[in-house]
Amino acid sequence: MNKLLSASLMCADLTKIEESVVELKNAGIDYLHIDIMDGSFVPNITLGFDFVNAIKSITDVPLDVHMMVNEPSRFIDRMNLGKEDIICVHYESDVHIHRTLAQIKDKGIKAGLAVNPQTAVESFRYLTDYMDMALVMTVSPGFAGQKIFAGAERKTNDTRELLNELGCTEIPIEVDGNISLENGRKLSKCGADIFVLGTSGLFVKDKSIKQASEDFRKVL
Ligand code: DX5
Ligand code: ZN
């Protein structure tokens, strides 16, 4: 499966976001990752639905919306997304997550299912019919600049093994959190396909976005 890069916009320079989006597109970034947080499911509040719609209106780069909010089904209709975009919801955020995944897919948008570090890989087992992507969080979500958790490689590997066992070889695995060059290289070997790049791998001091993305692709 192709290895894809998803740029975490919460780590971009928000004071010149349009410029950053153009620079990301020119650097060949595959997705724009937009983290939505409600201050309750995770102890932070970042980007919102108006931001999603604004970004959607200025670029044709597909959006990868990561909803770290409780009861995400309440908000799916707030975003003007299309068949090339992904909405990723957390297993832990909704007592009827299957219904929410189906709601996303019924709108013709790709549906991703995310799991926090402590949530078992088995959580994916009975939901793969409603999934276009599995998001394995490699940090506890909520903040940029954190350190990858110790079980990230094993968990990524176990997720790939489970999906393959179920015949879901076409469901990609996204990893999100402290995806540095070194962590990206290791996780790629464990079966990761989509890499959320933030302060660890893309928005880094001494490199342009183009240089950082080229360097990252070299290790995959
Ligand atoms: C974490 C966020 C990601 C990412 C940021 O909750 O979802 O955007 O961690 O990138 P890093 O971890 O490299 O700063
Ligand atoms: Zn994210």
Short mmCIF file of C-alpha atoms and ligand atoms in Angstrom, two decimals:
data_model
loop_
_atom_site.label_atom_id
_atom_site.label_comp_id
_atom_site.label_asym_id
_atom_site.label_seq_id
_atom_site.Cartn_x
_atom_site.Cartn_y
_atom_site.Cartn_z
CA MET A 1 0.00 0.00 0.00
CA ASN A 2 1.18 3.58 -0.70
CA LYS A 3 2.86 5.45 2.15
CA LEU A 4 1.13 8.80 2.61
CA LEU A 5 1.94 11.98 4.56
CA SER A 6 -0.76 13.87 6.50
CA ALA A 7 0.33 17.31 7.74
CA SER A 8 -0.99 18.28 11.19
CA LEU A 9 -2.26 21.84 10.70
CA MET A 10 -2.43 22.50 14.44
CA CYS A 11 1.40 22.56 14.21
CA ALA A 12 1.49 24.94 11.22
CA ASP A 13 1.90 28.71 11.51
CA LEU A 14 -1.77 29.67 11.95
CA THR A 15 -0.97 33.32 11.31
CA LYS A 16 -0.23 32.46 7.67
CA ILE A 17 -2.24 29.31 7.20
CA GLU A 18 -3.12 29.93 3.54
CA GLU A 19 0.58 30.23 2.68
CA SER A 20 1.29 27.05 4.66
CA VAL A 21 -1.44 25.13 2.84
CA VAL A 22 0.02 26.15 -0.54
CA GLU A 23 3.51 25.19 0.66
CA LEU A 24 2.23 21.82 1.89
CA LYS A 25 0.53 21.13 -1.42
CA ASN A 26 3.69 22.08 -3.34
CA ALA A 27 5.66 19.74 -1.09
CA GLY A 28 3.40 16.90 -2.21
CA ILE A 29 1.65 16.33 1.13
CA ASP A 30 -1.18 13.82 0.66
CA TYR A 31 -3.60 14.93 3.41
CA LEU A 32 -4.15 17.95 5.65
CA HIS A 33 -4.74 16.63 9.19
CA ILE A 34 -7.11 18.81 11.21
CA ASP A 35 -7.36 18.08 14.93
CA ILE A 36 -10.69 18.99 16.51
CA MET A 37 -10.73 18.86 20.31
CA ASP A 38 -13.57 19.65 22.76
CA GLY A 39 -11.63 20.17 26.02
CA SER A 40 -13.50 17.17 27.47
CA PHE A 41 -12.55 14.03 25.52
CA VAL A 42 -9.04 15.52 25.54
CA PRO A 43 -7.88 18.38 27.85
CA ASN A 44 -7.36 20.87 25.02
CA ILE A 45 -9.33 22.92 22.51
CA THR A 46 -7.74 23.49 19.09
CA LEU A 47 -9.25 23.87 15.63
CA GLY A 48 -12.98 23.97 14.83
CA PHE A 49 -15.53 23.28 12.10
CA ASP A 50 -15.31 26.80 10.64
CA PHE A 51 -11.57 26.21 10.26
CA VAL A 52 -12.24 22.89 8.48
CA ASN A 53 -14.67 24.56 6.08
CA ALA A 54 -12.31 27.48 5.49
CA ILE A 55 -9.42 25.16 4.63
CA LYS A 56 -11.72 23.10 2.42
CA SER A 57 -12.58 26.26 0.50
CA ILE A 58 -8.96 27.15 -0.32
CA THR A 59 -7.41 23.82 -1.34
CA ASP A 60 -8.02 20.57 -3.20
CA VAL A 61 -5.69 18.61 -0.91
CA PRO A 62 -7.89 16.02 0.83
CA LEU A 63 -8.69 16.68 4.51
CA ASP A 64 -8.07 14.16 7.28
CA VAL A 65 -10.26 15.41 10.16
CA HIS A 66 -9.40 13.89 13.53
CA MET A 67 -12.30 14.33 15.95
CA MET A 68 -11.18 14.14 19.56
CA VAL A 69 -14.65 15.03 20.86
CA ASN A 70 -17.32 13.23 22.86
CA GLU A 71 -20.39 12.10 20.89
CA PRO A 72 -18.95 13.14 17.51
CA SER A 73 -22.19 12.22 15.67
CA ARG A 74 -23.55 15.62 16.77
CA PHE A 75 -21.06 17.43 14.56
CA ILE A 76 -20.60 15.39 11.36
CA ASP A 77 -22.98 17.63 9.40
CA ARG A 78 -21.10 20.79 10.39
CA MET A 79 -18.34 20.09 7.84
CA ASN A 80 -18.58 20.46 4.06
CA LEU A 81 -16.49 17.42 3.15
CA GLY A 82 -16.43 15.13 0.14
CA LYS A 83 -15.55 11.61 -0.97
CA GLU A 84 -11.81 12.37 -0.99
CA ASP A 85 -11.88 13.44 2.69
CA ILE A 86 -11.69 11.38 5.90
CA ILE A 87 -13.45 11.93 9.23
CA CYS A 88 -11.81 9.96 12.01
CA VAL A 89 -13.71 9.34 15.26
CA HIS A 90 -12.53 7.76 18.50
CA TYR A 91 -13.74 4.36 19.66
CA GLU A 92 -13.71 5.70 23.22
CA SER A 93 -15.82 8.79 22.41
CA ASP A 94 -19.17 7.25 21.49
CA VAL A 95 -21.27 4.42 22.92
CA HIS A 96 -22.69 3.84 19.42
CA ILE A 97 -19.53 4.24 17.34
CA HIS A 98 -20.77 1.88 14.60
CA ARG A 99 -23.74 4.20 14.03
CA THR A 100 -21.43 7.23 13.76
CA LEU A 101 -19.10 5.48 11.31
CA ALA A 102 -22.13 4.54 9.20
CA GLN A 103 -23.37 8.15 9.41
CA ILE A 104 -20.05 9.38 7.97
CA LYS A 105 -20.04 6.79 5.18
CA ASP A 106 -23.70 7.51 4.32
CA LYS A 107 -22.54 11.06 3.50
CA GLY A 108 -20.00 9.63 1.04
CA ILE A 109 -17.06 10.62 3.26
CA LYS A 110 -14.35 8.13 4.27
CA ALA A 111 -14.64 6.95 7.88
CA GLY A 112 -11.65 6.34 10.15
CA LEU A 113 -11.70 4.70 13.56
CA ALA A 114 -9.13 5.91 16.11
CA VAL A 115 -7.94 4.17 19.27
CA ASN A 116 -6.02 5.69 22.19
CA PRO A 117 -2.87 3.94 23.43
CA GLN A 118 -4.67 1.88 26.09
CA THR A 119 -7.52 0.72 23.83
CA ALA A 120 -7.16 -2.85 22.54
CA VAL A 121 -6.54 -3.61 18.87
CA GLU A 122 -9.46 -6.07 19.18
CA SER A 123 -11.73 -2.99 19.18
CA PHE A 124 -11.40 -2.90 15.39
CA ARG A 125 -12.51 -6.51 14.89
CA TYR A 126 -16.28 -6.12 14.38
CA LEU A 127 -16.23 -2.64 12.83
CA THR A 128 -14.09 -3.10 9.71
CA ASP A 129 -17.15 -3.01 7.41
CA TYR A 130 -17.58 0.63 8.46
CA MET A 131 -13.91 1.61 8.30
CA ASP A 132 -11.81 3.15 5.53
CA MET A 133 -8.86 3.68 7.88
CA ALA A 134 -7.59 2.61 11.32
CA LEU A 135 -5.91 5.38 13.34
CA VAL A 136 -3.49 4.04 15.95
CA MET A 137 -2.69 6.93 18.30
CA THR A 138 1.00 6.81 19.20
CA VAL A 139 0.57 9.40 21.95
CA SER A 140 -2.35 10.13 24.26
CA PRO A 141 -4.12 12.68 22.07
CA GLY A 142 -4.51 16.37 22.84
CA PHE A 143 -1.16 18.06 22.45
CA ALA A 144 1.66 18.36 19.95
CA GLY A 145 5.24 17.80 21.09
CA GLN A 146 4.61 14.66 23.17
CA LYS A 147 6.70 11.47 23.34
CA ILE A 148 5.59 8.27 21.56
CA PHE A 149 4.22 5.60 23.93
CA ALA A 150 6.26 2.44 24.50
CA GLY A 151 3.86 -0.01 22.85
CA ALA A 152 3.37 1.92 19.59
CA GLU A 153 5.37 -0.42 17.34
CA ARG A 154 3.83 -3.61 18.76
CA LYS A 155 0.35 -2.11 18.53
CA THR A 156 0.83 -1.00 14.91
CA ASN A 157 2.10 -4.46 14.01
CA ASP A 158 -0.80 -6.16 15.84
CA THR A 159 -3.30 -3.91 14.07
CA ARG A 160 -1.88 -4.82 10.65
CA GLU A 161 -1.99 -8.50 11.59
CA LEU A 162 -5.61 -8.27 12.73
CA LEU A 163 -6.74 -6.40 9.61
CA ASN A 164 -4.94 -8.89 7.38
CA GLU A 165 -6.47 -11.81 9.30
CA LEU A 166 -9.90 -10.31 8.60
CA GLY A 167 -9.08 -9.95 4.90
CA CYS A 168 -8.97 -6.16 5.23
CA THR A 169 -5.59 -5.71 3.58
CA GLU A 170 -6.85 -2.54 1.86
CA ILE A 171 -7.63 -0.71 5.14
CA PRO A 172 -4.64 1.61 5.78
CA ILE A 173 -3.22 2.29 9.24
CA GLU A 174 -2.58 5.91 10.20
CA VAL A 175 -0.24 6.78 13.08
CA ASP A 176 -0.45 10.09 14.92
CA GLY A 177 1.84 11.52 17.58
CA ASN A 178 5.61 12.14 17.72
CA ILE A 179 6.12 10.80 14.21
CA SER A 180 9.78 11.74 13.84
CA LEU A 181 12.04 10.39 11.08
CA GLU A 182 13.15 7.57 13.38
CA ASN A 183 9.69 6.72 14.66
CA GLY A 184 8.27 6.94 11.14
CA ARG A 185 10.87 4.53 9.82
CA LYS A 186 10.15 1.99 12.59
CA LEU A 187 6.36 2.30 12.33
CA SER A 188 6.49 1.97 8.56
CA LYS A 189 8.20 -1.41 9.05
CA CYS A 190 5.40 -2.35 11.49
CA GLY A 191 2.75 -1.70 8.86
CA ALA A 192 1.85 1.99 9.16
CA ASP A 193 0.67 3.55 5.89
CA ILE A 194 -0.34 7.15 6.71
CA PHE A 195 1.88 9.36 8.87
CA VAL A 196 0.57 12.41 10.74
CA LEU A 197 3.45 14.87 10.70
CA GLY A 198 3.62 17.71 13.21
CA THR A 199 6.41 19.24 15.26
CA SER A 200 8.42 15.98 15.23
CA GLY A 201 8.60 15.40 11.53
CA LEU A 202 7.49 18.30 9.35
CA PHE A 203 7.26 21.68 11.11
CA VAL A 204 10.86 21.60 12.26
CA LYS A 205 13.15 24.61 12.81
CA ASP A 206 16.04 24.05 10.43
CA LYS A 207 14.18 22.63 7.41
CA SER A 208 11.64 23.83 4.86
CA ILE A 209 8.40 21.87 4.62
CA LYS A 210 9.55 20.55 1.25
CA GLN A 211 12.91 19.39 2.62
CA ALA A 212 11.33 17.80 5.70
CA SER A 213 8.74 15.92 3.66
CA GLU A 214 11.38 14.69 1.20
CA ASP A 215 13.58 13.53 4.10
CA PHE A 216 10.61 11.74 5.66
CA ARG A 217 9.67 9.92 2.48
CA LYS A 218 13.25 8.63 2.21
CA VAL A 219 12.92 6.64 5.47
CA LEU A 220 9.61 4.94 4.57
C1 DX5 B 1 -1.74 14.86 18.78
C2 DX5 B 1 -2.04 15.49 17.47
C3 DX5 B 1 -1.05 15.40 16.32
C4 DX5 B 1 0.39 15.29 16.58
C5 DX5 B 1 1.21 16.55 16.44
O1 DX5 B 1 -2.91 14.90 19.56
O2 DX5 B 1 -3.15 14.79 17.00
O3 DX5 B 1 -1.31 16.43 15.46
O4 DX5 B 1 0.72 14.78 17.80
O5 DX5 B 1 2.50 16.19 16.00
P1 DX5 B 1 3.76 16.00 16.96
O6 DX5 B 1 3.40 14.92 17.93
O7 DX5 B 1 4.88 15.63 16.01
O8 DX5 B 1 4.02 17.33 17.62
ZN ZN B 2 -4.50 14.06 15.17
#
